[in-house]
Amino acid sequence: MSRKPLIAGNWKMNNSISKTRDFFDEFLKKPLDQGVDIVICPPFTAILAAAEEIKGHDNVHLGAQNMHWEDKGAYTGEISPVMLREIPCDYVIIGHSERRQYFAETDEMVNKKVKAALKHNLIPIVCVGETLEQREQGITMSWVISQVEKALEGVDEKQLKSIVFAYEPIWAIGTGKTASDDDAQQVISGIRNKIGEFSNAEIAGNVRILYGGSVKPGNIEGLIKKPDIDGALVGGASLDAESFFSIISLSRK
Ligand code: PEP
């Protein structure tokens, strides 16, 4: 089973249009042909500028950090999948823990967004992960699996291989703490087994599952060596072209 590694950068609420252009000026000079799919998720205001910058760089893709599930309508402040496809954006992060925590995003909303993304040929990067309290209670696996099950409710098994999952322990996001390589592998292989139950071993073997949580050039090598870890969702370290490129070049399998 060969899965191409994927490194996705989540810029969160960082980088103006001019900073976005500065980032790409530096980043696109790097030898990006590393056999790794690259996704960058800028804030909405900078996506068009990013789209102009990456023209002609086929392995660099754009992603949104969120979207609504409806195509259009009276949803002030929201962005639809149709609008994202027009840019064009290929990926969309769904259910990031910051959206769940600060914007009351529920599993039901995550599920609607996953289905809407698939309907519009956007690849959803579905985020799941436990709090520190849940880890200490020993319920990490059951919690994460229940998030996966709810995200996939009503999703056609044939569409499963288009979904990317990101296991992001909440206590590791932006904190400098990472799950150990073995812990990350254990949860991610549990997610893969669950996907196998929803579909079959072949589909489960093709789905890409990322790790996220304080990934840096110094810790990616151990993570990417694990058999079920197919790349990373990177926050802070994706803002700097040099460190993001290092993570990419260290992610070749
Ligand atoms: C994230 O935002 O998904 C993330 C993992 O952030 P960081 O790499 O900064 O922990």
Short mmCIF file of C-alpha atoms and ligand atoms in Angstrom, two decimals:
data_model
loop_
_atom_site.label_atom_id
_atom_site.label_comp_id
_atom_site.label_asym_id
_atom_site.label_seq_id
_atom_site.Cartn_x
_atom_site.Cartn_y
_atom_site.Cartn_z
CA MET A 1 0.00 0.00 0.00
CA SER A 2 1.73 3.17 -0.98
CA ARG A 3 0.36 6.46 0.20
CA LYS A 4 2.00 9.69 -0.90
CA PRO A 5 2.97 11.77 2.14
CA LEU A 6 1.02 14.97 2.64
CA ILE A 7 2.13 18.02 4.60
CA ALA A 8 -0.54 20.65 5.21
CA GLY A 9 0.12 24.06 6.71
CA ASN A 10 -2.64 25.69 8.73
CA TRP A 11 -1.86 29.38 8.98
CA LYS A 12 -4.87 30.04 11.26
CA MET A 13 -5.53 33.82 11.67
CA ASN A 14 -2.03 34.80 10.55
CA ASN A 15 -0.53 36.39 7.44
CA SER A 16 -1.86 39.40 5.55
CA ILE A 17 -1.91 39.45 1.75
CA SER A 18 1.55 41.05 1.61
CA LYS A 19 2.99 38.54 4.12
CA THR A 20 1.46 35.74 2.05
CA ARG A 21 3.26 37.03 -1.04
CA ASP A 22 6.53 37.31 0.94
CA PHE A 23 6.12 33.70 2.15
CA PHE A 24 5.65 32.37 -1.38
CA ASP A 25 8.54 34.46 -2.73
CA GLU A 26 10.82 32.51 -0.41
CA PHE A 27 8.99 29.15 -0.36
CA LEU A 28 8.61 28.66 -4.12
CA LYS A 29 12.37 29.02 -4.63
CA LYS A 30 12.88 25.77 -2.69
CA PRO A 31 13.16 22.42 -4.47
CA LEU A 32 9.56 21.45 -3.76
CA ASP A 33 9.57 18.32 -5.88
CA GLN A 34 10.13 16.01 -2.91
CA GLY A 35 7.44 13.41 -3.65
CA VAL A 36 5.26 14.99 -0.98
CA ASP A 37 1.88 16.65 -1.52
CA ILE A 38 1.91 20.16 -0.10
CA VAL A 39 -1.20 22.00 1.06
CA ILE A 40 -1.27 25.53 2.43
CA CYS A 41 -4.35 26.88 4.18
CA PRO A 42 -4.14 30.68 4.40
CA PRO A 43 -6.85 32.89 5.91
CA PHE A 44 -9.71 33.59 3.47
CA THR A 45 -8.50 37.12 2.66
CA ALA A 46 -5.16 35.81 1.38
CA ILE A 47 -6.33 32.73 -0.57
CA LEU A 48 -6.65 34.53 -3.92
CA ALA A 49 -3.18 36.02 -3.60
CA ALA A 50 -1.86 32.55 -2.70
CA ALA A 51 -3.65 31.07 -5.74
CA GLU A 52 -1.88 33.57 -8.01
CA GLU A 53 1.47 32.81 -6.43
CA ILE A 54 1.28 29.00 -6.78
CA LYS A 55 0.21 28.94 -10.45
CA GLY A 56 2.39 26.40 -12.29
CA HIS A 57 3.44 24.61 -9.08
CA ASP A 58 1.41 21.44 -9.44
CA ASN A 59 2.30 19.78 -6.14
CA VAL A 60 1.36 22.85 -4.08
CA HIS A 61 -2.35 22.99 -3.29
CA LEU A 62 -4.57 25.40 -1.45
CA GLY A 63 -6.90 24.61 1.38
CA ALA A 64 -9.43 26.59 3.39
CA GLN A 65 -9.48 26.48 7.17
CA ASN A 66 -13.25 26.09 7.37
CA MET A 67 -16.43 26.43 5.32
CA HIS A 68 -20.21 26.28 5.60
CA TRP A 69 -22.08 23.23 4.32
CA GLU A 70 -24.65 25.16 2.24
CA ASP A 71 -23.89 26.33 -1.31
CA LYS A 72 -25.19 29.86 -0.66
CA GLY A 73 -27.66 31.78 1.44
CA ALA A 74 -28.22 34.01 4.44
CA TYR A 75 -25.25 32.88 6.56
CA THR A 76 -23.46 36.12 7.40
CA GLY A 77 -19.71 35.73 7.64
CA GLU A 78 -19.61 32.27 6.09
CA ILE A 79 -17.91 30.91 2.96
CA SER A 80 -19.40 28.11 0.83
CA PRO A 81 -17.80 25.10 -0.88
CA VAL A 82 -18.84 26.55 -4.25
CA MET A 83 -16.87 29.73 -3.50
CA LEU A 84 -13.84 27.67 -2.52
CA ARG A 85 -13.90 25.61 -5.71
CA GLU A 86 -13.98 28.79 -7.79
CA ILE A 87 -10.59 29.97 -6.41
CA PRO A 88 -9.70 27.01 -6.86
CA CYS A 89 -9.15 25.45 -3.46
CA ASP A 90 -8.67 21.68 -3.41
CA TYR A 91 -8.74 20.99 0.32
CA VAL A 92 -10.64 22.21 3.37
CA ILE A 93 -9.86 21.67 7.04
CA ILE A 94 -12.97 20.51 8.86
CA GLY A 95 -13.58 20.25 12.59
CA HIS A 96 -10.29 21.74 13.77
CA SER A 97 -10.30 21.68 17.58
CA GLU A 98 -10.15 25.49 17.66
CA ARG A 99 -13.41 25.60 15.68
CA ARG A 100 -14.96 23.01 17.96
CA GLN A 101 -13.75 24.81 21.10
CA TYR A 102 -14.21 28.52 20.27
CA PHE A 103 -17.00 28.38 17.68
CA ALA A 104 -19.12 25.58 19.13
CA GLU A 105 -18.73 23.35 16.12
CA THR A 106 -20.44 20.04 16.81
CA ASP A 107 -19.92 16.55 15.37
CA GLU A 108 -23.18 17.02 13.49
CA MET A 109 -21.87 20.19 11.82
CA VAL A 110 -18.59 18.45 11.04
CA ASN A 111 -20.54 15.64 9.36
CA LYS A 112 -22.57 18.08 7.23
CA LYS A 113 -19.38 19.85 6.18
CA VAL A 114 -17.64 16.58 5.26
CA LYS A 115 -20.57 15.60 3.04
CA ALA A 116 -20.71 19.08 1.44
CA ALA A 117 -16.97 19.05 0.76
CA LEU A 118 -17.17 15.66 -0.94
CA LYS A 119 -20.18 16.75 -3.00
CA HIS A 120 -18.09 19.63 -4.38
CA ASN A 121 -14.88 17.63 -4.91
CA LEU A 122 -13.06 19.33 -2.07
CA ILE A 123 -10.83 17.04 -0.06
CA PRO A 124 -11.78 17.36 3.60
CA ILE A 125 -9.01 17.22 6.18
CA VAL A 126 -11.08 16.01 9.12
CA CYS A 127 -9.55 16.80 12.51
CA VAL A 128 -10.10 14.63 15.56
CA GLY A 129 -8.34 14.51 18.90
CA GLU A 130 -8.68 14.26 22.66
CA THR A 131 -8.17 16.74 25.50
CA LEU A 132 -5.48 16.20 28.12
CA GLU A 133 -8.17 15.21 30.60
CA GLN A 134 -9.50 12.54 28.26
CA ARG A 135 -5.99 11.21 27.69
CA GLU A 136 -5.43 11.01 31.45
CA GLN A 137 -8.75 9.19 31.86
CA GLY A 138 -7.57 6.59 29.31
CA ILE A 139 -10.44 7.28 26.89
CA THR A 140 -8.38 8.65 23.98
CA MET A 141 -9.12 5.83 21.57
CA SER A 142 -12.86 5.58 22.21
CA TRP A 143 -13.23 9.37 21.98
CA VAL A 144 -11.31 9.69 18.74
CA ILE A 145 -13.09 6.73 17.18
CA SER A 146 -16.47 8.20 18.10
CA GLN A 147 -15.47 11.49 16.42
CA VAL A 148 -14.48 9.54 13.29
CA GLU A 149 -17.77 7.60 13.29
CA LYS A 150 -19.85 10.75 13.64
CA ALA A 151 -17.88 12.59 10.94
CA LEU A 152 -18.52 9.72 8.54
CA GLU A 153 -22.22 9.15 9.19
CA GLY A 154 -24.01 8.75 5.85
CA VAL A 155 -20.78 9.07 3.82
CA ASP A 156 -20.67 6.68 0.86
CA GLU A 157 -17.85 4.17 1.32
CA LYS A 158 -16.58 4.90 -2.20
CA GLN A 159 -15.99 8.52 -1.14
CA LEU A 160 -13.94 7.51 1.87
CA LYS A 161 -10.67 7.33 0.01
CA SER A 162 -10.96 11.04 -0.82
CA ILE A 163 -10.97 11.99 2.85
CA VAL A 164 -7.84 12.91 4.79
CA PHE A 165 -7.90 12.56 8.57
CA ALA A 166 -5.72 14.48 10.99
CA TYR A 167 -5.23 13.13 14.49
CA GLU A 168 -4.47 16.18 16.60
CA PRO A 169 -4.33 15.72 20.36
CA ILE A 170 -5.67 19.04 21.63
CA TRP A 171 -3.06 19.26 24.37
CA ALA A 172 -0.31 19.14 21.72
CA ILE A 173 -1.60 21.99 19.53
CA GLY A 174 0.50 25.12 19.83
CA THR A 175 1.97 23.95 23.14
CA GLY A 176 5.34 22.55 22.08
CA LYS A 177 4.26 19.14 23.46
CA THR A 178 3.87 16.28 21.00
CA ALA A 179 2.40 12.84 21.35
CA SER A 180 5.18 10.25 21.30
CA ASP A 181 5.70 8.64 17.89
CA ASP A 182 4.31 5.38 19.29
CA ASP A 183 1.22 6.99 20.83
CA ALA A 184 0.46 8.84 17.60
CA GLN A 185 0.94 5.62 15.60
CA GLN A 186 -1.35 3.69 17.95
CA VAL A 187 -4.25 6.15 17.63
CA ILE A 188 -3.77 6.56 13.89
CA SER A 189 -3.74 2.83 13.30
CA GLY A 190 -6.97 2.65 15.36
CA ILE A 191 -8.51 5.25 13.04
CA ARG A 192 -7.39 3.22 10.01
CA ASN A 193 -8.95 0.07 11.44
CA LYS A 194 -12.22 1.93 12.00
CA ILE A 195 -12.19 3.16 8.39
CA GLY A 196 -11.66 -0.48 7.36
CA GLU A 197 -14.83 -1.42 9.28
CA PHE A 198 -16.75 1.28 7.40
CA SER A 199 -15.42 0.08 4.04
CA ASN A 200 -12.76 -2.53 3.41
CA ALA A 201 -9.05 -3.09 3.91
CA GLU A 202 -8.16 -1.74 0.47
CA ILE A 203 -9.89 1.60 1.03
CA ALA A 204 -8.56 1.87 4.57
CA GLY A 205 -5.08 1.19 3.22
CA ASN A 206 -5.37 4.11 0.83
CA VAL A 207 -6.74 6.78 3.18
CA ARG A 208 -4.16 9.29 4.32
CA ILE A 209 -4.02 10.03 8.03
CA LEU A 210 -1.89 12.87 9.35
CA TYR A 211 -0.59 13.72 12.79
CA GLY A 212 -0.86 17.29 14.08
CA GLY A 213 0.33 19.01 17.24
CA SER A 214 3.55 21.02 17.49
CA VAL A 215 5.16 19.33 14.49
CA LYS A 216 8.56 20.86 13.74
CA PRO A 217 11.64 19.95 11.67
CA GLY A 218 13.05 18.35 14.85
CA ASN A 219 10.24 15.83 15.41
CA ILE A 220 8.79 15.00 11.98
CA GLU A 221 11.31 12.28 11.14
CA GLY A 222 10.26 9.98 13.98
CA LEU A 223 6.58 10.47 13.23
CA ILE A 224 6.82 9.89 9.47
CA LYS A 225 8.74 6.63 10.00
CA LYS A 226 5.65 5.12 11.62
CA PRO A 227 3.76 2.86 9.21
CA ASP A 228 0.34 4.50 9.53
CA ILE A 229 1.39 8.16 9.71
CA ASP A 230 1.18 9.72 6.27
CA GLY A 231 2.23 13.28 7.01
CA ALA A 232 1.34 16.21 9.22
CA LEU A 233 -0.99 19.11 9.75
CA VAL A 234 1.34 21.89 10.81
CA GLY A 235 0.33 25.13 12.52
CA GLY A 236 3.07 27.42 13.86
CA ALA A 237 5.95 25.90 11.90
CA SER A 238 4.10 26.40 8.58
CA LEU A 239 4.33 30.19 8.87
CA ASP A 240 8.05 30.18 8.22
CA ALA A 241 9.03 29.12 4.68
CA GLU A 242 12.32 27.61 5.84
CA SER A 243 10.90 25.44 8.62
CA PHE A 244 7.86 24.40 6.56
CA PHE A 245 10.15 23.35 3.72
CA SER A 246 12.37 21.38 6.15
CA ILE A 247 9.32 19.47 7.41
CA ILE A 248 8.37 18.68 3.79
CA SER A 249 11.83 17.51 2.81
CA LEU A 250 12.08 15.31 5.93
CA SER A 251 8.72 13.68 5.14
CA ARG A 252 9.77 11.61 2.16
CA LYS A 253 8.86 8.00 2.84
C1 PEP B 1 -2.83 22.95 14.08
O1 PEP B 1 -3.22 24.10 14.08
O2 PEP B 1 -3.51 22.11 13.50
C2 PEP B 1 -1.57 22.62 14.75
C3 PEP B 1 -1.22 21.37 14.81
O3 PEP B 1 -0.85 23.67 15.28
P1 PEP B 1 0.67 23.60 15.85
O4 PEP B 1 1.49 22.89 14.81
O5 PEP B 1 1.06 25.04 16.01
O6 PEP B 1 0.61 22.85 17.13
#
